Short mmCIF file of C-alpha atoms and ligand atoms in Angstrom, two decimals:
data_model
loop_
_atom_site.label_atom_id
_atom_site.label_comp_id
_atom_site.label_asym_id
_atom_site.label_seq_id
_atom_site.Cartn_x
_atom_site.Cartn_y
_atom_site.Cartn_z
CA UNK O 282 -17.01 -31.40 28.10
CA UNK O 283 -18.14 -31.33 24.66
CA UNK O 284 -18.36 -27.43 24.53
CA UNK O 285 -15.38 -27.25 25.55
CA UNK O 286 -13.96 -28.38 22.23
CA UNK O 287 -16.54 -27.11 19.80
CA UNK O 288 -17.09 -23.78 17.83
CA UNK O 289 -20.41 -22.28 17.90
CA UNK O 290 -22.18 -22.76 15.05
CA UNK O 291 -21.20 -20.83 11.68
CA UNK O 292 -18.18 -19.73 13.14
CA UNK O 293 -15.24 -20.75 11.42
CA UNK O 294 -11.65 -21.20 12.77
CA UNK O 295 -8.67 -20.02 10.21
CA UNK O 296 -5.93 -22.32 10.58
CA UNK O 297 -1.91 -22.00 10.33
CA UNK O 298 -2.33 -23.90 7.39
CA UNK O 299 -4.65 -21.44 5.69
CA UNK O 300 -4.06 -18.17 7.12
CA UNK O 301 -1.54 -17.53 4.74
CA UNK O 302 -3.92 -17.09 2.16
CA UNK O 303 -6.06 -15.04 3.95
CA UNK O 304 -3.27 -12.85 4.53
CA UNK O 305 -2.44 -12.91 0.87
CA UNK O 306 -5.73 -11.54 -0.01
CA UNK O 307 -6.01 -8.91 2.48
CA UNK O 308 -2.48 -7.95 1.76
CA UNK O 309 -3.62 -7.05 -1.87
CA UNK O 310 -7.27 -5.88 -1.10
CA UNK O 311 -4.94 -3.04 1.26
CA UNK O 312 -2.64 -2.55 -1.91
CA UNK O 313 -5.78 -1.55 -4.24
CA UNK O 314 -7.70 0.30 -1.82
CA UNK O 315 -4.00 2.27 -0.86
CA UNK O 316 -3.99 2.92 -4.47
CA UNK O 317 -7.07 4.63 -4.83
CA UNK O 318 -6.53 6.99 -1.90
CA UNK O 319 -8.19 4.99 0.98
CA UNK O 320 -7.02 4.63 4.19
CA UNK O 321 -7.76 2.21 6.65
CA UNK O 322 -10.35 2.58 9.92
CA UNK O 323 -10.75 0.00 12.50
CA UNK O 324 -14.24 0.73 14.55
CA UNK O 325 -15.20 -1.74 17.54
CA UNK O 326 -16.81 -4.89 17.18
CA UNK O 327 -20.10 -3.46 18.94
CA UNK O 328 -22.63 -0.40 18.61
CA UNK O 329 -25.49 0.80 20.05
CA UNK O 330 -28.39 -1.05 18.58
CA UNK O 331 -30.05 1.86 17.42
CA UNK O 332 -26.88 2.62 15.12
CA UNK O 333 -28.12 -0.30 12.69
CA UNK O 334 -32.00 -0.15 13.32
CA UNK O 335 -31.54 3.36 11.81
CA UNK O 336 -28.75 2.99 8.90
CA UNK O 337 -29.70 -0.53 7.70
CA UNK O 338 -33.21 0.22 8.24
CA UNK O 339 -36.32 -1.75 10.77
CA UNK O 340 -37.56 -3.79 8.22
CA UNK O 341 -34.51 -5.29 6.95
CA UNK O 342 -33.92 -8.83 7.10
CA UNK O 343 -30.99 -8.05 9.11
CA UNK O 344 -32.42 -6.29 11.59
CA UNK O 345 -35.46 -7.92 11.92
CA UNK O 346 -33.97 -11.34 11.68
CA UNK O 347 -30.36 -11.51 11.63
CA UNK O 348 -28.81 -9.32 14.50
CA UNK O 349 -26.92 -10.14 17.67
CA UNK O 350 -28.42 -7.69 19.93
CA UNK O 351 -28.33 -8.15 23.77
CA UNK O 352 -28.01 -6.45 27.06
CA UNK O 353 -25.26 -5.31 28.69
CA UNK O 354 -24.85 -5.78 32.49
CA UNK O 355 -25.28 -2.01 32.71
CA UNK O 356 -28.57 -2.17 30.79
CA UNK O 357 -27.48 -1.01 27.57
CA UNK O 358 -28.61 -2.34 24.31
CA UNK O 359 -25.51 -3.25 22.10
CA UNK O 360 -25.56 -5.20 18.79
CA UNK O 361 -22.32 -6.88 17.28
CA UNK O 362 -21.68 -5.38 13.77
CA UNK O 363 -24.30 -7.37 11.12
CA UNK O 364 -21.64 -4.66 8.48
CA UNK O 365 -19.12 -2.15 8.29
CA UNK O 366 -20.86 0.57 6.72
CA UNK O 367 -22.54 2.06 9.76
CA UNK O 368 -19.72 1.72 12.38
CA UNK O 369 -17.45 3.49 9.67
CA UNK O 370 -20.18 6.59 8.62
CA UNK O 371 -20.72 6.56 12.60
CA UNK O 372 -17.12 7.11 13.43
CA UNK O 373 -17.11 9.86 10.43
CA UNK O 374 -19.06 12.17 11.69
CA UNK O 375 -17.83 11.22 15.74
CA UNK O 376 -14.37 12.29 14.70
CA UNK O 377 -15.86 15.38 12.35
CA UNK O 378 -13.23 13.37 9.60
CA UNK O 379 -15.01 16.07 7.15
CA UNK O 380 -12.51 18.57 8.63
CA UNK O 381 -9.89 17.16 6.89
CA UNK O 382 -11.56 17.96 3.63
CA UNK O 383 -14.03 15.92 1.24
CA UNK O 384 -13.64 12.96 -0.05
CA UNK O 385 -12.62 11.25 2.94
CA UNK O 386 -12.26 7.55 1.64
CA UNK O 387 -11.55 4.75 4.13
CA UNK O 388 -11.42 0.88 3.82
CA UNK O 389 -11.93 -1.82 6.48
CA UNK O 390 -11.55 -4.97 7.09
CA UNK O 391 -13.51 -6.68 9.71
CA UNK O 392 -15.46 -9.76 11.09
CA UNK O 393 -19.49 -9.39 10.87
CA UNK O 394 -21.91 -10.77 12.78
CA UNK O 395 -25.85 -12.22 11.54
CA UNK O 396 -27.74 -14.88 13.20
CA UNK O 397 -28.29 -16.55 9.52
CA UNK O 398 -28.83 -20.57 8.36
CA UNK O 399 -25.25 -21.70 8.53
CA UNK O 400 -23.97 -23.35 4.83
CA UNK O 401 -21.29 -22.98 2.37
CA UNK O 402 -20.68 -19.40 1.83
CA UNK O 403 -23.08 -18.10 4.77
CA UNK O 404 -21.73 -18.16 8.22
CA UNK O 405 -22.66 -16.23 11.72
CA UNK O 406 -19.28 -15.13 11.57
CA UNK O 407 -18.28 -14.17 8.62
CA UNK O 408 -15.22 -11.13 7.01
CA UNK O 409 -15.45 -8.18 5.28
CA UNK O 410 -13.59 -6.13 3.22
CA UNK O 411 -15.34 -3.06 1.75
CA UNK O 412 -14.37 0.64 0.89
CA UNK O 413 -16.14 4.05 1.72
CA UNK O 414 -16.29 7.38 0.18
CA UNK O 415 -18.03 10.42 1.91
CA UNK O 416 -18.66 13.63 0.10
CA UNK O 417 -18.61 12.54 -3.36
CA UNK O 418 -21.65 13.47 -5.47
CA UNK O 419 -20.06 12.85 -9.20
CA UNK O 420 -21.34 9.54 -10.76
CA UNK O 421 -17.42 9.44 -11.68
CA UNK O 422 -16.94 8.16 -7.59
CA UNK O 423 -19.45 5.52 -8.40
CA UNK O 424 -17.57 4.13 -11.50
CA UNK O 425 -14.05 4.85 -9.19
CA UNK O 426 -15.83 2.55 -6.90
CA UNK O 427 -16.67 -0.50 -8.78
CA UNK O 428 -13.25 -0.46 -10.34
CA UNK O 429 -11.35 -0.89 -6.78
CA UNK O 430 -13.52 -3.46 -6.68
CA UNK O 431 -12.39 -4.90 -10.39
CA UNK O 432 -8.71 -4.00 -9.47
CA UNK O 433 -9.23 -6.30 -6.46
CA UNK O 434 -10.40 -9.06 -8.86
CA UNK O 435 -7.81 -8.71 -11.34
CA UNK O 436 -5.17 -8.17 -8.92
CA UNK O 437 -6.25 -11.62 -7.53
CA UNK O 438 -6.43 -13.23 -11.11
CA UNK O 439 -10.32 -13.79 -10.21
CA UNK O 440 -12.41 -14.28 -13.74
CA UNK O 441 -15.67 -15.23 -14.56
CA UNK O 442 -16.95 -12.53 -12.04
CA UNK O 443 -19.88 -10.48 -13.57
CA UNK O 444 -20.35 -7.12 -12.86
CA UNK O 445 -24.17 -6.06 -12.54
CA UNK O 446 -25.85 -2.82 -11.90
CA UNK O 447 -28.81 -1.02 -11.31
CA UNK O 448 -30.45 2.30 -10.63
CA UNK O 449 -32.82 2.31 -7.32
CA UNK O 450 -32.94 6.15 -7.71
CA UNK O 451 -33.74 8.94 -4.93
CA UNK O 452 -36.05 9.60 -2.33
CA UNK O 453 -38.85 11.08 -4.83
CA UNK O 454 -38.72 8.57 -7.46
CA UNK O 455 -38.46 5.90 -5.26
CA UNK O 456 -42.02 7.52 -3.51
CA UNK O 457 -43.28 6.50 -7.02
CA UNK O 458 -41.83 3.35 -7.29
CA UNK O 459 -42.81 2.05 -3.82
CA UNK O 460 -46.74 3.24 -4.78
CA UNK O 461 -46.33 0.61 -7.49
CA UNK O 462 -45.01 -2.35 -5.53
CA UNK O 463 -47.96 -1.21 -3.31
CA UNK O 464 -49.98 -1.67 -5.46
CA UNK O 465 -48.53 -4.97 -6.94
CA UNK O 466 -48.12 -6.84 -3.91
CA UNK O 467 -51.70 -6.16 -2.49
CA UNK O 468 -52.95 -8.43 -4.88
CA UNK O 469 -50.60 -11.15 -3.70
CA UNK O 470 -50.86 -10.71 -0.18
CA UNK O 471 -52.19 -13.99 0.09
CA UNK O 472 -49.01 -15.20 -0.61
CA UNK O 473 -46.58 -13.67 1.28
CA UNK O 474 -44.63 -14.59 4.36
CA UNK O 475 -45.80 -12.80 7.72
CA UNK O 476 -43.18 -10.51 7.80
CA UNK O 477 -43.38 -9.19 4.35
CA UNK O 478 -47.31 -8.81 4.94
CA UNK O 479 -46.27 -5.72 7.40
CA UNK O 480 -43.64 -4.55 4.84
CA UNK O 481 -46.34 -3.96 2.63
CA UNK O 482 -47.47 -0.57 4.07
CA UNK O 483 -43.91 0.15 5.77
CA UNK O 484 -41.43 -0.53 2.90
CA UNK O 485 -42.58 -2.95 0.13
CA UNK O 486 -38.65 -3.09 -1.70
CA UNK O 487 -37.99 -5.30 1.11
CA UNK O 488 -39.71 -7.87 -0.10
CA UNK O 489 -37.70 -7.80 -3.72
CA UNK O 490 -35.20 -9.38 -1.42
CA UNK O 491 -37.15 -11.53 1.33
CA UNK O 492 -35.50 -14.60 0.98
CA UNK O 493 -38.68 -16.86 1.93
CA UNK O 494 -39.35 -18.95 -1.65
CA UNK O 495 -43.11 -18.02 -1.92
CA UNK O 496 -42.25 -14.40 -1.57
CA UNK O 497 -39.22 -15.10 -4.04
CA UNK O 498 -41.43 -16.01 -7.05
CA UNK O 499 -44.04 -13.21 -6.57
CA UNK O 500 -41.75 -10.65 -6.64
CA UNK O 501 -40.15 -11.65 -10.17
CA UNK O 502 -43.13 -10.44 -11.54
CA UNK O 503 -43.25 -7.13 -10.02
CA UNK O 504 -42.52 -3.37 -11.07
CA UNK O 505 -38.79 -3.19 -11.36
CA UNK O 506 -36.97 0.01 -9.58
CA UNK O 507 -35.88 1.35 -13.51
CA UNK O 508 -39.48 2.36 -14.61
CA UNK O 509 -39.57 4.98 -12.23
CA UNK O 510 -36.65 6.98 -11.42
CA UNK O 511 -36.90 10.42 -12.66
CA UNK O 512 -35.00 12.25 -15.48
CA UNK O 513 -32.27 13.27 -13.12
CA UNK O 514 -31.41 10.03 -11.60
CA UNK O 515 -31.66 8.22 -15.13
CA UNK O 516 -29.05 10.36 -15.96
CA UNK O 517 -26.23 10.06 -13.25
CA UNK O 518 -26.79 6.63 -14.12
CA UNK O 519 -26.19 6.95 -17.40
CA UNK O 520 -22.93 8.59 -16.55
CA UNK O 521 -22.33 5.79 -14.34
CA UNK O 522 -22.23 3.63 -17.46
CA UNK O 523 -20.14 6.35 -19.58
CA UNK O 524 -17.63 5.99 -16.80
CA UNK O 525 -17.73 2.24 -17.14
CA UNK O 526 -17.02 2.18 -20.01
CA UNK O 527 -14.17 4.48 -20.43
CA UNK O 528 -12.37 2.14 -18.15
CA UNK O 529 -13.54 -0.60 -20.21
CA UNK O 530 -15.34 -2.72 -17.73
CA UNK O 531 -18.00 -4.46 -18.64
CA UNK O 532 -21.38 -5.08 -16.88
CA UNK O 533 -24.71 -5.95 -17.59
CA UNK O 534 -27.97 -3.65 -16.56
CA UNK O 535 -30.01 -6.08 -13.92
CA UNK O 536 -33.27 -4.01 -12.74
CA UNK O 537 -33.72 -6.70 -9.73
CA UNK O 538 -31.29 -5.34 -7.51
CA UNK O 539 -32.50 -3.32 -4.89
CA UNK O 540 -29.73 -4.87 -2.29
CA UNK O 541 -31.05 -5.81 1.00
CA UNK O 542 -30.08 -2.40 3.52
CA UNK O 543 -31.76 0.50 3.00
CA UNK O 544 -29.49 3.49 2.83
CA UNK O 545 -28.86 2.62 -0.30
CA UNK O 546 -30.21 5.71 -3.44
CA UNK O 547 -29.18 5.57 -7.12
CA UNK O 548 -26.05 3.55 -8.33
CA UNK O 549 -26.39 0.01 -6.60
CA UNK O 550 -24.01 -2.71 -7.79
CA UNK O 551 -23.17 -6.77 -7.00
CA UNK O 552 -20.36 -8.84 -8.67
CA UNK O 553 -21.58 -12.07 -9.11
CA UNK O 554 -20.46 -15.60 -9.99
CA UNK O 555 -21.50 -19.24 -11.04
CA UNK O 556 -18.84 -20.96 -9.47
CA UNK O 557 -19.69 -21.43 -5.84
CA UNK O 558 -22.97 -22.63 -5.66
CA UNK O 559 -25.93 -20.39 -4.30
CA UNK O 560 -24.42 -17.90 -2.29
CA UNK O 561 -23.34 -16.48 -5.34
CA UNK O 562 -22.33 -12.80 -4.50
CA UNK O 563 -19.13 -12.03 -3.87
CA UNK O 564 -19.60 -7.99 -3.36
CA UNK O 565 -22.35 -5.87 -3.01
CA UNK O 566 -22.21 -1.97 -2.35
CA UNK O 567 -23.70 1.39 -4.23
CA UNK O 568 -24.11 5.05 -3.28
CA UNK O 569 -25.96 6.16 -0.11
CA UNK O 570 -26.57 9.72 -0.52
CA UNK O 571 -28.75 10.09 2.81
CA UNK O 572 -27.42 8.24 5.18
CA UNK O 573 -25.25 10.32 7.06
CA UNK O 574 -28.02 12.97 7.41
CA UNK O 575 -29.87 10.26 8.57
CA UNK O 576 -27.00 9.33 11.29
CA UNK O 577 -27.40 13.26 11.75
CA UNK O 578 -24.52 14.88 9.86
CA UNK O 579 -24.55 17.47 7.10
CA UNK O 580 -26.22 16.05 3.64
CA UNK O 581 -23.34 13.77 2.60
CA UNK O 582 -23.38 11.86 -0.62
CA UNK O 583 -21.35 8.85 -0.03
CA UNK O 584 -20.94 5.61 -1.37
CA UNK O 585 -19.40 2.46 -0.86
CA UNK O 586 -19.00 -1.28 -1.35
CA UNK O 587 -18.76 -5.07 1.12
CA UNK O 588 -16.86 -8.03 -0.20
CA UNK O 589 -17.05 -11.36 1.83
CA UNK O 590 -13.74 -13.14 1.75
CA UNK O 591 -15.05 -16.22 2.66
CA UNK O 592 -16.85 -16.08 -0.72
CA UNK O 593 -13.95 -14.03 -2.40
CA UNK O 594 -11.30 -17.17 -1.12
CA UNK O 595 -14.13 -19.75 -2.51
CA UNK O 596 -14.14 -18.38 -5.71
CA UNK O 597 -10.15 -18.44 -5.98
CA UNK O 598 -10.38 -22.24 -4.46
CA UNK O 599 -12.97 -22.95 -7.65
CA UNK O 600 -10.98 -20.94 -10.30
CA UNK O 601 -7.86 -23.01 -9.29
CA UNK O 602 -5.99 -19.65 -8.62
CA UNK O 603 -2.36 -20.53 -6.56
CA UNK O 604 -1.83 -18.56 -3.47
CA UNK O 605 2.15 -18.01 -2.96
CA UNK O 606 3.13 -20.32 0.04
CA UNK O 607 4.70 -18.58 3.03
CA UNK O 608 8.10 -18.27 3.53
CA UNK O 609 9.52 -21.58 5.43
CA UNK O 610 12.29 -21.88 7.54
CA UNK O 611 15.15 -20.42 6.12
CA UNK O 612 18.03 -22.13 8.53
CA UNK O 613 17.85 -24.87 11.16
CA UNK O 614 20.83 -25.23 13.17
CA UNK O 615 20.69 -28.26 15.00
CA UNK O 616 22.66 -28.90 18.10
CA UNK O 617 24.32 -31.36 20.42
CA UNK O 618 25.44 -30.98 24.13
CA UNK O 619 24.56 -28.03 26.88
CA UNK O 620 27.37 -25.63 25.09
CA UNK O 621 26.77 -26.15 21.36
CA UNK O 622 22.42 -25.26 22.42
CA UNK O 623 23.73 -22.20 24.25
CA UNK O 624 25.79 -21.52 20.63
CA UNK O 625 22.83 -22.05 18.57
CA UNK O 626 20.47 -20.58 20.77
CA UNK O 627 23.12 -17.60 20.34
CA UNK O 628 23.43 -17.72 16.40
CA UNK O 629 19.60 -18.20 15.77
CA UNK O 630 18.99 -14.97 17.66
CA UNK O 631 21.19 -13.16 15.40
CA UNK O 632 19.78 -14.79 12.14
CA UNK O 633 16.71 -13.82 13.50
CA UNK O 634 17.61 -10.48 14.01
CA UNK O 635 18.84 -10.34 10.93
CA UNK O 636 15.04 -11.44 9.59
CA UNK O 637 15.96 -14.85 8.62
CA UNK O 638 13.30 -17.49 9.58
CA UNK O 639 15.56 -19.26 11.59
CA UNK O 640 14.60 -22.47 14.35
CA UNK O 641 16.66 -24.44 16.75
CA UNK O 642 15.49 -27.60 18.94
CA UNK O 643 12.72 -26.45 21.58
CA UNK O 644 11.77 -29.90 22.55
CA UNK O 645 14.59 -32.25 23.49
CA UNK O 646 15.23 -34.07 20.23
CA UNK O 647 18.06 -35.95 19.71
CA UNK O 648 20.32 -35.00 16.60
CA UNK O 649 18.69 -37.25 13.90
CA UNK O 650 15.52 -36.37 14.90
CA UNK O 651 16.48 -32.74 14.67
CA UNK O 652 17.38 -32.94 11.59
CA UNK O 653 14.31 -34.96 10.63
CA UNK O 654 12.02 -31.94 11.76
CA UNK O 655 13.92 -29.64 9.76
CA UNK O 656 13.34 -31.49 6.61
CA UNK O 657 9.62 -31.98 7.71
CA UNK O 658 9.37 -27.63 8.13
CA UNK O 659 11.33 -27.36 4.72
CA UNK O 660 14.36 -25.96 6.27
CA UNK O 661 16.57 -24.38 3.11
CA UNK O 662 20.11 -24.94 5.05
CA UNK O 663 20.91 -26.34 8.06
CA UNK O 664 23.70 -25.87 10.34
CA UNK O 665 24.92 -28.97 12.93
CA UNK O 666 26.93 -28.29 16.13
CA UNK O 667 28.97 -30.65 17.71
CA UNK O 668 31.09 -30.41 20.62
CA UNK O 669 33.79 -30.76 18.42
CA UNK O 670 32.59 -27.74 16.00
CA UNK O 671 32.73 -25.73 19.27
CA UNK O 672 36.54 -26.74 19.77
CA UNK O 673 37.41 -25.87 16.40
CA UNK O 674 35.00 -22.46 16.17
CA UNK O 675 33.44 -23.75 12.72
CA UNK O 676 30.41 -25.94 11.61
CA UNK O 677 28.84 -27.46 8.48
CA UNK O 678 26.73 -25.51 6.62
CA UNK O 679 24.27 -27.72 4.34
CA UNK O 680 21.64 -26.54 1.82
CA UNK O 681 19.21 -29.38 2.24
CA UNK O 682 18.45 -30.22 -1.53
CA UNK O 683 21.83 -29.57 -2.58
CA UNK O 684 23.52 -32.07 -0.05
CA UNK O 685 26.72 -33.42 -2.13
CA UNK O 686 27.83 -29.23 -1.40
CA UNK O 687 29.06 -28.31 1.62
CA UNK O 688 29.84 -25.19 3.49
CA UNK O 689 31.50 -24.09 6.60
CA UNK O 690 30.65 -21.10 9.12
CA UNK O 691 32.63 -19.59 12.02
CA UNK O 692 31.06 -19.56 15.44
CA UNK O 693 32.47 -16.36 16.43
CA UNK O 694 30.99 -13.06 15.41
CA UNK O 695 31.97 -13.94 11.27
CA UNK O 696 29.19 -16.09 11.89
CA UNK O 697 26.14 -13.89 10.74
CA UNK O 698 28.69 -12.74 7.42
CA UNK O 699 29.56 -15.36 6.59
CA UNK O 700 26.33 -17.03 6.62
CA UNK O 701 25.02 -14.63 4.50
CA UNK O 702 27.80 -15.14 2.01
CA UNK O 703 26.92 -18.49 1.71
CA UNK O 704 23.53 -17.83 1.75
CA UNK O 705 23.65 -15.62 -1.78
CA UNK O 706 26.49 -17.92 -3.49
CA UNK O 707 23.63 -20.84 -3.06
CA UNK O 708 20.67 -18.09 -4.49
CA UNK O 709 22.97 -16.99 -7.25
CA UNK O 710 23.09 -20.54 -8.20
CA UNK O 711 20.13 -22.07 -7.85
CA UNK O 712 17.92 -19.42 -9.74
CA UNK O 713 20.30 -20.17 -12.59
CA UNK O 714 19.14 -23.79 -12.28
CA UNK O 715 15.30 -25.82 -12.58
CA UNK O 716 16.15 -26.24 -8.49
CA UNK O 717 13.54 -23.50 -7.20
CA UNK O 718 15.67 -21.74 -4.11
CA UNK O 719 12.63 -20.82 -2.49
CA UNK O 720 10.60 -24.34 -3.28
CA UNK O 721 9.14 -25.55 -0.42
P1 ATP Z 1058 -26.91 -12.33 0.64
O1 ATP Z 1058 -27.94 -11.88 -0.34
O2 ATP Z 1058 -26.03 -13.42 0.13
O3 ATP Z 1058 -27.51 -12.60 2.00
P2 ATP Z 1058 -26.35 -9.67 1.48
O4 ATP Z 1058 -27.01 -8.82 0.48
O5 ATP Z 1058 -27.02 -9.92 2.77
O6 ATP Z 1058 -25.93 -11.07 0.83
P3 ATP Z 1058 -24.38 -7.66 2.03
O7 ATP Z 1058 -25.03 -7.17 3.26
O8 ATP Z 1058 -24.44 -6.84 0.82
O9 ATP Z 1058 -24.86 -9.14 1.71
O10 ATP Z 1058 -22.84 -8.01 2.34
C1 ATP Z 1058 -21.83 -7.90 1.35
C2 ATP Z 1058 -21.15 -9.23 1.13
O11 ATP Z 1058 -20.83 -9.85 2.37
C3 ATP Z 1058 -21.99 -10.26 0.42
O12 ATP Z 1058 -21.96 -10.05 -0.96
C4 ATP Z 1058 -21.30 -11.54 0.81
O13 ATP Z 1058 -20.15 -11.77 0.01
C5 ATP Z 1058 -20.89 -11.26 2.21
N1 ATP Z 1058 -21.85 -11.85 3.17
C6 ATP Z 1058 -23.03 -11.36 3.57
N2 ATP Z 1058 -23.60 -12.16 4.47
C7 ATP Z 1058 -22.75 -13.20 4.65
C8 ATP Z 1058 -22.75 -14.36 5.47
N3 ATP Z 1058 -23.73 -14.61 6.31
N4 ATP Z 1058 -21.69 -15.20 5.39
C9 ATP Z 1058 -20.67 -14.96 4.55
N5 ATP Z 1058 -20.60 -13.88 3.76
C10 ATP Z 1058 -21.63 -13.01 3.80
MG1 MG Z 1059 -28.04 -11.49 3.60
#
């Protein structure tokens, strides 16, 4: 019976209580990314395994580690998303979105899936927001990227957020590059954790970001990613930083990010913070100029970024940052007798067509415990009918802070007027006042 009552592990539940500021977040993430020209795609849930073996790369921890990859009844291989990047570039060239002219910029917002050691900030289940541009070549699309990204923050009133970057140049120079963490690691091999040992000859970068400790400490010592890139990637970085800083955003040069998929080339990028422990990146993205050949488009140069809201909404929590509060119940009109229900039921139907957030009794409460609830949901006004209101077509409209005032409605078809009258006359006054109208 037990199951039958308990998540799976590193899945989270969002709860009435908090979904609000979920919804708050996502609501402003949509704004920016709206701003900047992106529009949104939804892709499924699921892809063919070979979709992420390809972009994120075979010898990626999440790949070789972290996926959700089974069978289908039918014998297919399918893997739930581990990211949004591939799904998205997938569906780009699926739908031939190029047609429509280059950029093409889309955001997304999605769950992701990686079979990772469940703690604070790193779940099995886990959301993403992130932002993709296709056809972009211009360094000035990687600065335009990280500043959605800052927009997001600022928008959000995150601070304390550092911006870091880092070059892991192209193809060629990173031929160079890889020779020399060759070269480096062979004389710690010793050391290294068994699936690192065959990264050596396959892709040695991965182990700049192997996550095992022993592997951790060797590779603070080795060749960093900046020594090698040639003339022509140094300077699209450079630009990179021009761009930066003509938009005034600061960030800091850190020559240890590589980032842990591997369609990433040149510009890569993290925003990090102090304030949540040791999952301490809250976005991660860069450009990834080959991927979409890889997927087996045209040569695209593209570029994009992944922020986790679980670690974006854990930074806000830690920063103290106030998330507005929903809208509560605007009117509760509680009722007495089979006729004056049938009236409300009536009259909330029309308030609610009218997009108030209006409630009436569901459950069979008597009138003082009706009233009771509609304090308890932080009702603003609340309407009580009597049989005797019905006789007399009228009933008591009450704001339910400012109780010594007193109001009255019709019950015909005034009613949803009239309300509204009274309903404005009460805002007028109360923003003139300390008494917050809207205060929960
Ligand atoms: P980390 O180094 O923390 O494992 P990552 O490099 O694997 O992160 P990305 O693949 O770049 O992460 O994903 C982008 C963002 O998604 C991360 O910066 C983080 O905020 C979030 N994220 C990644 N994995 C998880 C997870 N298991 N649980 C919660 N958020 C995650
Ligand atoms: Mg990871």
């Amino acid at each position: 019976m037990e199951l039958l009552t308990k998540k799976v592990k590193g899945a989270e539940d969002i709860l009435p209580c908090d979904s609000y500021k979920w919804q708050f977040v996502e609501d402003i993430m949509r704004k920016e990314a709206e701003c900047f020209g992106f529009k949104e795609i939804r892709t499924p849930v699921f892809e063919h395994t070979v979709l992420f073996n390809r972009s994120v790369g075979e010898t990626t921890d999440v790949v070789q580690k972290e996926m959700y990859t089974f069978d289908t009844k039918g014998g297919e291989s399918i893997t739930l998303r581990p990211e949004g990047t591939a799904g998205a570039a997938r569906a780009y060239l699926e739908h031939a979105l190029y047609n429509n002219g280059l950029p093409v910029k889309v955001y997304y917002q999605l769950t992701c899936y990686r079979y990772e050691k469940a703690q604070a900030g790193r779940q099995r289940e886990f959301h993403q927001f992130g932002m993709e541009t296709y056809g972009a070549s211009d360094p000035k699309a990687d600065a335009e990227m990280i500043c959605a990204v800052n927009g997001i923050f600022n928008r959000l009133g995150v601070d304390n957020i550092r911006l870091e970057i880092n070059s892991i140049g192209c193809k060629s120079c990173r031929q160079d590059y890889t020779n020399a963490l060759k070269l480096y690691f062979e004389e710690h091999k010793d050391k290294l954790c068994p699936t690192c040992l065959s990264r050596l000859d396959r892709n040695p970068m991965r182990i700049l970001d192997c996550k095992n400790e022993a592997c951790h400490e060797i590779a603070k010592a080795a060749p960093t990613v900046l020594e090698y890139i040639c003339s022509d990637c140094s300077q699209k970085f450079n630009k990179v930083k021009t761009f930066l800083n003509a938009a005034d955003l600061e960030y800091t040069v850190n020559p240890t990010i590589v980032r842990g998929l591997d369609y990433y080339t040149n510009t890569v990028f993290e925003f990090v913070t102090d304030c949540i422990g040791a999952q301490s990146t809250v976005c991660g993205g860069g450009r990834y100029d080959g991927l979409i050949e890889e997927l087996g488009g045209q040569p695209t140069p593209s570029l994009g970024f992944a922020m986790g809201i679980e670690r974006l909404l854990m930074v806000m929590d830690a920063q103290g940052i106030e998330i507005p509060k929903p809208k509560t119940c605007d009117v509760y009109i509680a009722a007495l007798g089979e006729d004056a229900e049938a009236t409300a039921f009536r009259l909330v139907k029309e308030l609610r067509e009218a997009s108030f957030n209006a409630e009436f009794d569901i459950v069979g409460r008597g009138l003082r415990a009706q009233m009771k609830y509609a304090d308890k949901i932080g009702a603003k006004f609340s309407i009580v009918i009597g049989d005797d209101d019905l006789s007399a077509n009228k009933a008591v409209v009450k704001h339910m802070k400012i109780r010594d005032e007193q109001y009255e409605v019709p019950l015909d078809e005034r009613f949803l007027d009239e309300f509204i009258k009274i309903y404005m006359d009460i805002y007028q006054k109360t923003i003139s006042t300390s008494l917050n109208f809207n205060e929960n």
